[in-house]
C-alpha positions as a LaTeX table, in Angstrom:
\begin{tabular}{lrrr}
\hline
Residue & $x$ (\AA) & $y$ (\AA) & $z$ (\AA) \\
\hline
Met1 & $-14.78$ & $-12.55$ & 8.83 \\
Thr2 & $-11.53$ & $-13.54$ & 10.45 \\
Gly3 & $-8.29$ & $-14.31$ & 8.65 \\
Asp4 & $-8.55$ & $-17.94$ & 9.66 \\
Lys5 & $-12.03$ & $-18.25$ & 8.18 \\
Leu6 & $-10.82$ & $-16.62$ & 4.97 \\
Lys7 & $-7.99$ & $-19.15$ & 4.72 \\
Gln8 & $-10.52$ & $-21.94$ & 5.13 \\
Tyr9 & $-12.60$ & $-20.59$ & 2.24 \\
Val10 & $-9.54$ & $-20.30$ & 0.01 \\
Ala11 & $-8.51$ & $-23.86$ & 0.89 \\
Leu12 & $-12.06$ & $-25.04$ & 0.20 \\
Phe13 & $-11.95$ & $-23.39$ & $-3.23$ \\
Gly14 & $-8.58$ & $-25.05$ & $-3.91$ \\
Gly15 & $-10.07$ & $-28.40$ & $-2.97$ \\
Trp16 & $-12.98$ & $-27.79$ & $-5.30$ \\
Leu17 & $-10.57$ & $-27.00$ & $-8.15$ \\
Ser18 & $-8.71$ & $-30.24$ & $-7.40$ \\
Ala19 & $-11.99$ & $-32.15$ & $-7.54$ \\
Val20 & $-12.75$ & $-30.55$ & $-10.92$ \\
Leu21 & $-9.30$ & $-31.60$ & $-12.14$ \\
Leu22 & $-9.96$ & $-35.19$ & $-11.07$ \\
Phe23 & $-13.40$ & $-35.14$ & $-12.67$ \\
Leu24 & $-11.97$ & $-33.91$ & $-15.96$ \\
Gly25 & $-9.35$ & $-36.66$ & $-15.70$ \\
Thr26 & $-12.06$ & $-39.31$ & $-15.45$ \\
Leu27 & $-13.63$ & $-37.88$ & $-18.59$ \\
Asn28 & $-10.22$ & $-38.10$ & $-20.27$ \\
Val29 & $-10.14$ & $-34.32$ & $-20.72$ \\
Ser30 & $-6.65$ & $-32.94$ & $-20.38$ \\
Leu31 & $-5.85$ & $-29.26$ & $-20.24$ \\
Glu32 & $-2.11$ & $-28.59$ & $-20.12$ \\
Trp33 & $-2.43$ & $-25.42$ & $-18.10$ \\
Phe34 & $-4.92$ & $-26.87$ & $-15.60$ \\
Asn35 & $-2.90$ & $-29.16$ & $-13.36$ \\
Gln36 & $-2.14$ & $-29.54$ & $-9.67$ \\
Asn37 & 0.72 & $-27.02$ & $-9.81$ \\
Ser38 & $-1.48$ & $-24.35$ & $-11.40$ \\
Ile39 & $-4.17$ & $-24.97$ & $-8.78$ \\
Val40 & $-1.65$ & $-24.57$ & $-5.95$ \\
Ala41 & $-0.29$ & $-21.39$ & $-7.53$ \\
Phe42 & $-3.81$ & $-19.99$ & $-7.95$ \\
Val43 & $-4.71$ & $-20.78$ & $-4.33$ \\
Val44 & $-1.54$ & $-19.04$ & $-3.13$ \\
Val45 & $-2.30$ & $-15.95$ & $-5.22$ \\
Leu46 & $-5.91$ & $-15.96$ & $-4.04$ \\
Gly47 & $-4.86$ & $-16.47$ & $-0.43$ \\
Thr48 & $-2.58$ & $-13.44$ & $-0.55$ \\
Ser49 & $-4.66$ & $-11.14$ & $-2.73$ \\
Val50 & $-7.98$ & $-11.43$ & $-0.91$ \\
Pro51 & $-6.60$ & $-10.08$ & 2.39 \\
Phe52 & $-4.77$ & $-7.37$ & 0.42 \\
Val53 & $-8.02$ & $-6.29$ & $-1.23$ \\
Leu54 & $-9.80$ & $-6.27$ & 2.13 \\
Val55 & $-7.06$ & $-4.15$ & 3.69 \\
Met56 & $-7.14$ & $-1.74$ & 0.76 \\
Tyr57 & $-10.91$ & $-1.39$ & 1.15 \\
Val58 & $-10.57$ & $-0.65$ & 4.87 \\
Val59 & $-7.86$ & 1.92 & 4.20 \\
Trp60 & $-9.98$ & 3.54 & 1.49 \\
Lys61 & $-13.02$ & 3.55 & 3.75 \\
Asn62 & $-11.13$ & 5.16 & 6.65 \\
Thr63 & $-9.30$ & 7.92 & 4.79 \\
Tyr64 & $-10.46$ & 11.47 & 4.35 \\
Leu65 & $-9.30$ & 11.75 & 0.75 \\
Met66 & $-12.11$ & 10.24 & $-1.26$ \\
Lys67 & $-15.45$ & 11.77 & $-0.40$ \\
Lys68 & $-16.63$ & 15.35 & 0.04 \\
Asn69 & $-18.43$ & 14.66 & 3.31 \\
Ala70 & $-15.33$ & 12.88 & 4.62 \\
Lys71 & $-13.27$ & 16.02 & 3.91 \\
Glu72 & $-15.87$ & 18.09 & 5.75 \\
Gln73 & $-15.71$ & 15.69 & 8.68 \\
Glu74 & $-11.93$ & 15.99 & 8.73 \\
Glu75 & $-12.19$ & 19.77 & 8.89 \\
Leu76 & $-14.68$ & 19.51 & 11.75 \\
Leu77 & $-12.36$ & 17.16 & 13.65 \\
Lys78 & $-9.47$ & 19.58 & 13.15 \\
Arg79 & $-11.55$ & 22.53 & 14.44 \\
Gln80 & $-12.54$ & 20.55 & 17.53 \\
Gly81 & $-8.92$ & 19.57 & 18.15 \\
Met82 & $-9.64$ & 15.89 & 17.77 \\
Lys83 & $-7.24$ & 15.42 & 14.90 \\
\hline
\end{tabular}
């Protein structure tokens, strides 16, 4: 998944939240904390945290610190002069 596609999904989710806000408005349901500003803030947080989580996963997956077999692979790479 590319960064552009991820941004499109986040924007789609923000649009869905806006539609829910309008729907609740037609039902005369008002939640003080659920307004357009809170939706925009949530979309911004989601848009920045999802790539951060993906990067953290990739870093975790590509390090030799977490798993026993990864440590063994690191030792093998060092013996072969590849690291």
